[in-house]
Coordinates of C-alpha atoms in Angstrom, one line a residue:
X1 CA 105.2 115.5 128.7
X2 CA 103.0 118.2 127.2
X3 CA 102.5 118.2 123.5
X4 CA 103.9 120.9 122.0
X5 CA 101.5 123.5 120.4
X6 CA 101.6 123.1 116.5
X7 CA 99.8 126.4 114.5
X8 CA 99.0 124.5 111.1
X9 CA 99.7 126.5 107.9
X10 CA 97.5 128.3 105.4
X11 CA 97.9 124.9 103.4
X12 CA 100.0 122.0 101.6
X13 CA 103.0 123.1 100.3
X14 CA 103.2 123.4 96.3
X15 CA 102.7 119.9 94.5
X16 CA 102.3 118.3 98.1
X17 CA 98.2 118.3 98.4
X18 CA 98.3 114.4 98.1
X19 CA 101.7 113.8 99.7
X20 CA 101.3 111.8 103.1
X21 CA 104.3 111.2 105.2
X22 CA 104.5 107.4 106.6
X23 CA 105.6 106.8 110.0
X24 CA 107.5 104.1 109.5
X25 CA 109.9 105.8 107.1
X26 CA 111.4 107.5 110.0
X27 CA 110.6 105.2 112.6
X28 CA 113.0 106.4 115.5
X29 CA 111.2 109.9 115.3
X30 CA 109.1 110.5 117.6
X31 CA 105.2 111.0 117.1
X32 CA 105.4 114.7 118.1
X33 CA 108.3 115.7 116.0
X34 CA 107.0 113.9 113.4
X35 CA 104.0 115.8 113.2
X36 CA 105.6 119.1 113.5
X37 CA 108.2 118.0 111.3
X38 CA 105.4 117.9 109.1
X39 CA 103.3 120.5 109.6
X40 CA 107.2 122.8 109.0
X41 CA 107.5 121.2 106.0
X42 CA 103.7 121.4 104.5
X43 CA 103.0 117.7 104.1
X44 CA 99.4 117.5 105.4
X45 CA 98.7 113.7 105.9
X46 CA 100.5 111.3 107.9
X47 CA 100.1 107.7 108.1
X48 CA 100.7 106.3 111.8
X49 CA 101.2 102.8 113.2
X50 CA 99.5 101.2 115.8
X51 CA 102.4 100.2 118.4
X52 CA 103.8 104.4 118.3
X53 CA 99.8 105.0 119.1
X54 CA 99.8 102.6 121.1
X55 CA 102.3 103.7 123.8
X56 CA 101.5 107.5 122.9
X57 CA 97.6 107.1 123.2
X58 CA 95.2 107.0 120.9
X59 CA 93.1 109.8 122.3
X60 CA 96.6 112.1 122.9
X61 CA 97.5 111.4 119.3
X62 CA 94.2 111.8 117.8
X63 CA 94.2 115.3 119.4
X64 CA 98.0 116.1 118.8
X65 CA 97.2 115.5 114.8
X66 CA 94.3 117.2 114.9
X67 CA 95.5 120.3 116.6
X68 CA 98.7 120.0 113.7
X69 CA 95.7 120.3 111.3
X70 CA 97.3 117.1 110.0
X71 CA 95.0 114.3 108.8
X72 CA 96.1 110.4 109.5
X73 CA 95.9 108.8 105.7
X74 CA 96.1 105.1 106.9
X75 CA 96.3 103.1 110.4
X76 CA 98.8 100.2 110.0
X77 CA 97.9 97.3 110.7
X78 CA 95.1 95.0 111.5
X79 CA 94.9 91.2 109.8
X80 CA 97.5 88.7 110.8
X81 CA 94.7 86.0 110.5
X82 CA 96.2 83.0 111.9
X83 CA 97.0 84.7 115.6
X84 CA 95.2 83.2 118.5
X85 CA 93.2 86.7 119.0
X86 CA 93.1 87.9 115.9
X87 CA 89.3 88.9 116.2
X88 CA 90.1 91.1 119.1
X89 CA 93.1 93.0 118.1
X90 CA 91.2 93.9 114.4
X91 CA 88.0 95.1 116.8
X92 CA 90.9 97.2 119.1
X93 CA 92.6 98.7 115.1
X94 CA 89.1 99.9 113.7
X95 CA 88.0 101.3 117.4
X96 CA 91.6 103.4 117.0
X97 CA 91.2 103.9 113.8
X98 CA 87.7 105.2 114.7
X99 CA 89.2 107.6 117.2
X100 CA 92.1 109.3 115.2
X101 CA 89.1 110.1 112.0
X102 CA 91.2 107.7 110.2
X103 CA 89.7 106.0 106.7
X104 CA 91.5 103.4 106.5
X105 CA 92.7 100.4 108.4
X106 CA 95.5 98.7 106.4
X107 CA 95.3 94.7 106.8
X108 CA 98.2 92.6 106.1
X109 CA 96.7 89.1 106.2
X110 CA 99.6 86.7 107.9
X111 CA 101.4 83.9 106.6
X112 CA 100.8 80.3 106.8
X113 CA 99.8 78.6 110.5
X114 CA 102.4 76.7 112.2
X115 CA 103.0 73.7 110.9
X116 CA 100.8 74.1 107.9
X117 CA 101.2 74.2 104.3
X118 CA 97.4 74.3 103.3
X119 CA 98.3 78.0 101.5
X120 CA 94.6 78.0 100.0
X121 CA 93.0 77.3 103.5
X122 CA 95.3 80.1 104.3
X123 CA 93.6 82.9 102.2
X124 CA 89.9 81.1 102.8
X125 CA 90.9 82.1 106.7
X126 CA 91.7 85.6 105.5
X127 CA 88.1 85.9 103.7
X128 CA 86.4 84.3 106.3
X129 CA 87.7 86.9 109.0
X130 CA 87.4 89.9 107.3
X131 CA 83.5 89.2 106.6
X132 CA 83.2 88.7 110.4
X133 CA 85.1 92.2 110.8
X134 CA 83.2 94.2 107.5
X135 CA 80.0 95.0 109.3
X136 CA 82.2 96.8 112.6
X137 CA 84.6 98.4 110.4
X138 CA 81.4 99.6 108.3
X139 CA 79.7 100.9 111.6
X140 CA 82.9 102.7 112.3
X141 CA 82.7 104.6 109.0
X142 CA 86.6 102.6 108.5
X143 CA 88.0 100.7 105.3
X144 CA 89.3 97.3 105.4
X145 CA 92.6 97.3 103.1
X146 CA 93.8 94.4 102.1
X147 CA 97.3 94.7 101.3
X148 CA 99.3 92.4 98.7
X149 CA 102.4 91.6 100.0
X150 CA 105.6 90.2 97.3
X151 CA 105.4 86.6 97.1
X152 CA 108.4 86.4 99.8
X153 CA 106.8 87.2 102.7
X154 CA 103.8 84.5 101.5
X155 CA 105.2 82.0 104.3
X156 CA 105.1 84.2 107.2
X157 CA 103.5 87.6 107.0
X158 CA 101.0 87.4 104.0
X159 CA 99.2 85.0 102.1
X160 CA 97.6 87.3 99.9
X161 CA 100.6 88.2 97.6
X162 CA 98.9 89.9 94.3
X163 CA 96.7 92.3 93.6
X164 CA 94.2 90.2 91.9
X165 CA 94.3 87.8 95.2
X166 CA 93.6 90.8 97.0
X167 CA 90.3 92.2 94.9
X168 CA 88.8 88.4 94.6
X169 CA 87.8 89.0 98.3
X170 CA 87.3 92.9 98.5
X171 CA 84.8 92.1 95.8
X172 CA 82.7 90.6 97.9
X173 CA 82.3 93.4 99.9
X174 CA 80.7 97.1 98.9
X175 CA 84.1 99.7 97.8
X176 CA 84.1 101.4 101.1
X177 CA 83.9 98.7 103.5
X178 CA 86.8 96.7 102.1
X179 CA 89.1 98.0 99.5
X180 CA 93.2 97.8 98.4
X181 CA 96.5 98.7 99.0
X182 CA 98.5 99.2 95.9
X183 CA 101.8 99.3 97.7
X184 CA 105.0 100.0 94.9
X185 CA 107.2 97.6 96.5
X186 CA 104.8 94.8 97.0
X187 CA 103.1 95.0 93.1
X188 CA 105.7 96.2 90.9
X189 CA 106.9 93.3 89.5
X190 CA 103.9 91.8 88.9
X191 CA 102.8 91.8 85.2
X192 CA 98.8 92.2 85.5
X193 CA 99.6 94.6 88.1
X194 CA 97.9 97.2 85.3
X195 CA 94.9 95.8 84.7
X196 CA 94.4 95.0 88.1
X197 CA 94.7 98.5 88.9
X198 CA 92.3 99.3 86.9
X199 CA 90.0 96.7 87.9
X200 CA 90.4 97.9 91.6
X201 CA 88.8 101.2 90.3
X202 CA 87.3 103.1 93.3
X203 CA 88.2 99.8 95.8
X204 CA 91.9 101.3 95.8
X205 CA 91.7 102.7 99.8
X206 CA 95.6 103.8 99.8
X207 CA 98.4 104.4 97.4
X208 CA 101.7 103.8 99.3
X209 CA 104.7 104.6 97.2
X210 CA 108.8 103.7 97.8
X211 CA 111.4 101.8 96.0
X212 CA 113.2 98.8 94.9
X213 CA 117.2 98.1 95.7
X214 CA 118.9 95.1 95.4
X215 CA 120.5 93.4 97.1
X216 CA 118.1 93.1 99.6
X217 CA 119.4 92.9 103.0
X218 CA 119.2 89.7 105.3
X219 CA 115.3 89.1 106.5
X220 CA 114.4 91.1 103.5
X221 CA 111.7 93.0 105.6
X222 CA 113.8 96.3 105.5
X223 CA 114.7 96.3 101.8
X224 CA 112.5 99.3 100.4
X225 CA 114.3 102.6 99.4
X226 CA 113.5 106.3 99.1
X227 CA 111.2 107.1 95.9
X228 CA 113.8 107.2 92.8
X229 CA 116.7 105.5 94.3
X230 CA 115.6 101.9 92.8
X231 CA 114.4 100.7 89.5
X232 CA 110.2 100.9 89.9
X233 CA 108.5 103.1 87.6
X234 CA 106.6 104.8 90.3
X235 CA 105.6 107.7 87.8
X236 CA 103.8 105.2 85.9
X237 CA 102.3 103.6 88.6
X238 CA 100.6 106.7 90.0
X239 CA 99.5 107.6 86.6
X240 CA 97.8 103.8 86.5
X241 CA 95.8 104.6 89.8
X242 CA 94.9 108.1 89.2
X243 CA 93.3 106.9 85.7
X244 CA 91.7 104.2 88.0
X245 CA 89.6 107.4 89.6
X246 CA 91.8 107.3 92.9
X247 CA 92.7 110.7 93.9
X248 CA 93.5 110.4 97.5
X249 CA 96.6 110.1 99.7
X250 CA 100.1 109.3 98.0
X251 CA 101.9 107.6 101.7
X252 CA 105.9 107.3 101.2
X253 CA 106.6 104.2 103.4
X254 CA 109.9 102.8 103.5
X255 CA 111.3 100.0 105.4
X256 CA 115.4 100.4 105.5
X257 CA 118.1 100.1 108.9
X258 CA 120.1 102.9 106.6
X259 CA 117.4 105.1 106.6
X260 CA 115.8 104.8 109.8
X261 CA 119.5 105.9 111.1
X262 CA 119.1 109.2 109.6
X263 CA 117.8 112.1 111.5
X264 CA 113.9 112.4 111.0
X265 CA 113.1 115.6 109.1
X266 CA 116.2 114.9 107.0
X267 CA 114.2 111.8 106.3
X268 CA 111.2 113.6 105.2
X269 CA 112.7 116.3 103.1
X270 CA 114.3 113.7 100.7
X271 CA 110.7 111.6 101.0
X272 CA 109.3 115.0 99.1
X273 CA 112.2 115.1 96.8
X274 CA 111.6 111.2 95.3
X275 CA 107.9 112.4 95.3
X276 CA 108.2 115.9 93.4
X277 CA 110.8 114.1 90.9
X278 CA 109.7 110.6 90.7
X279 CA 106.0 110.0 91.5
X280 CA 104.5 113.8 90.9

């Protein structure tokens, strides 16, 4: 199939310069409505996931995006530690990462190994692979970010599950080699969450932005809602990383069976609407 050809606009759209539309938050959309979905609506960052990419092409998507006059915010997701070939699948993210002009590689560590309940040998796993993966993502000109995930996925998709976890090992490490996710749904809740913000100063690589509903649904993996439909303060967030000096992409990344069902560009117009009355 030939990819359709996408005239970028003059520009962003008002109050949208920052605004980066997440992949996943319509994930049944595919890659090259998405972007022209985008491009219609003048969002000019998307953030893309490896599988789509993946079966798309990294080379075909890196020139469909470009052509759009899109730019790709964040590449999700390298990490998962405690896999077998865990050293080769990060090499294969930054190398795509590479390709697209991507900044930043977004790492979700992986839970606990099989059978094990050593939680801090866990995280020492997690430091100890992304020194051996710091000086190819710095060749690369990529960011390592380590995202926090909410202590409920700690078991079995992220041992690193606060911000402060997350800067004890990006510290180690110059600001734009390895750096942070602050992710709404994954920090809200946490009481230092401020200060560690701040702390994280120029380390902060993305800003990904959605809400929280309860209850949560079964699994709890596809519980995040569209930006003011929950109970985060997401202004107050985004005014805590701004004042942290971050002043690059704002990714809406949401998670939810209810929404994925809805048609994509419907999707993306109410993404702008929670982000012009709720994080803006």
């Amino acid at each position: 199939m030939t990819a359709p050809q996408v005239v970028p606009d003059v520009g962003p759209a008002p109050g949208l310069a920052r605004f980066s539309f997440n992949q996943a938050t319509a994930k049944h959309w595919p890659l090259e409505e998405a972007v022209a979905g985008c491009v219609d609506a003048g969002v000019p960052g998307i953030g893309l996931w490896r599988e789509p990419v993946g079966e798309y092409g990294a080379q075909r998507a890196a020139r469909l995006v470009r052509a759009a006059g899109l730019t790709v915010t964040s590449l999700c997701r390298g990490g998962f530690f405690t896999a077998d070939d865990w050293r080769t699948e990060n090499l294969r993210a930054i190398e795509e990462a590479a390709t697209l002009d991507c900044p930043v590689l977004v790492l979700v560590s992986g839970g606990l190994p099989p059978g094990s309940r050593d939680l801090d040998g866990a995280r020492q796993r997690v430091a100890d692979g992304i020194a051996e993966l710091a000086p190819h993502a710095a060749a690369a000109g990529v960011t390592l970010a380590i995202e926090p995930l909410h202590p409920m996925f700690c078991a079995d998709r992220c041992v690193i599950a606060t911000l402060g976890q997350a800067l004890d090992i990006a510290e180690r490490f110059e600001p734009g080699t390895v750096g942070v996710v602050v992710d709404a749904y994954h920090v809200w809740w946490d009481d230092t969450v401020y200060h560690q913000i701040a702390r994280a100063g120029d380390r902060i690589a993305a800003f990904q932005v959605c809400d929280w509903t309860t209850p949560l649904p079964e699994g709890v993996l596809l519980g995040r809602a569209l930006p003011g439909e929950g109970c985060i303060d997401l202004r107050r967030l985004r005014r805590a990383v701004d004042a942290a000096g971050y002043t690059g992409p704002i990714e809406v990344e949401v998670f939810h069976a209810d929404v994925w069902a809805r048609p994509g560009r419907e999707v993306l117009d109410a993404s702008v609407r929670g982000y012009r009355e709720h994080v803006l």
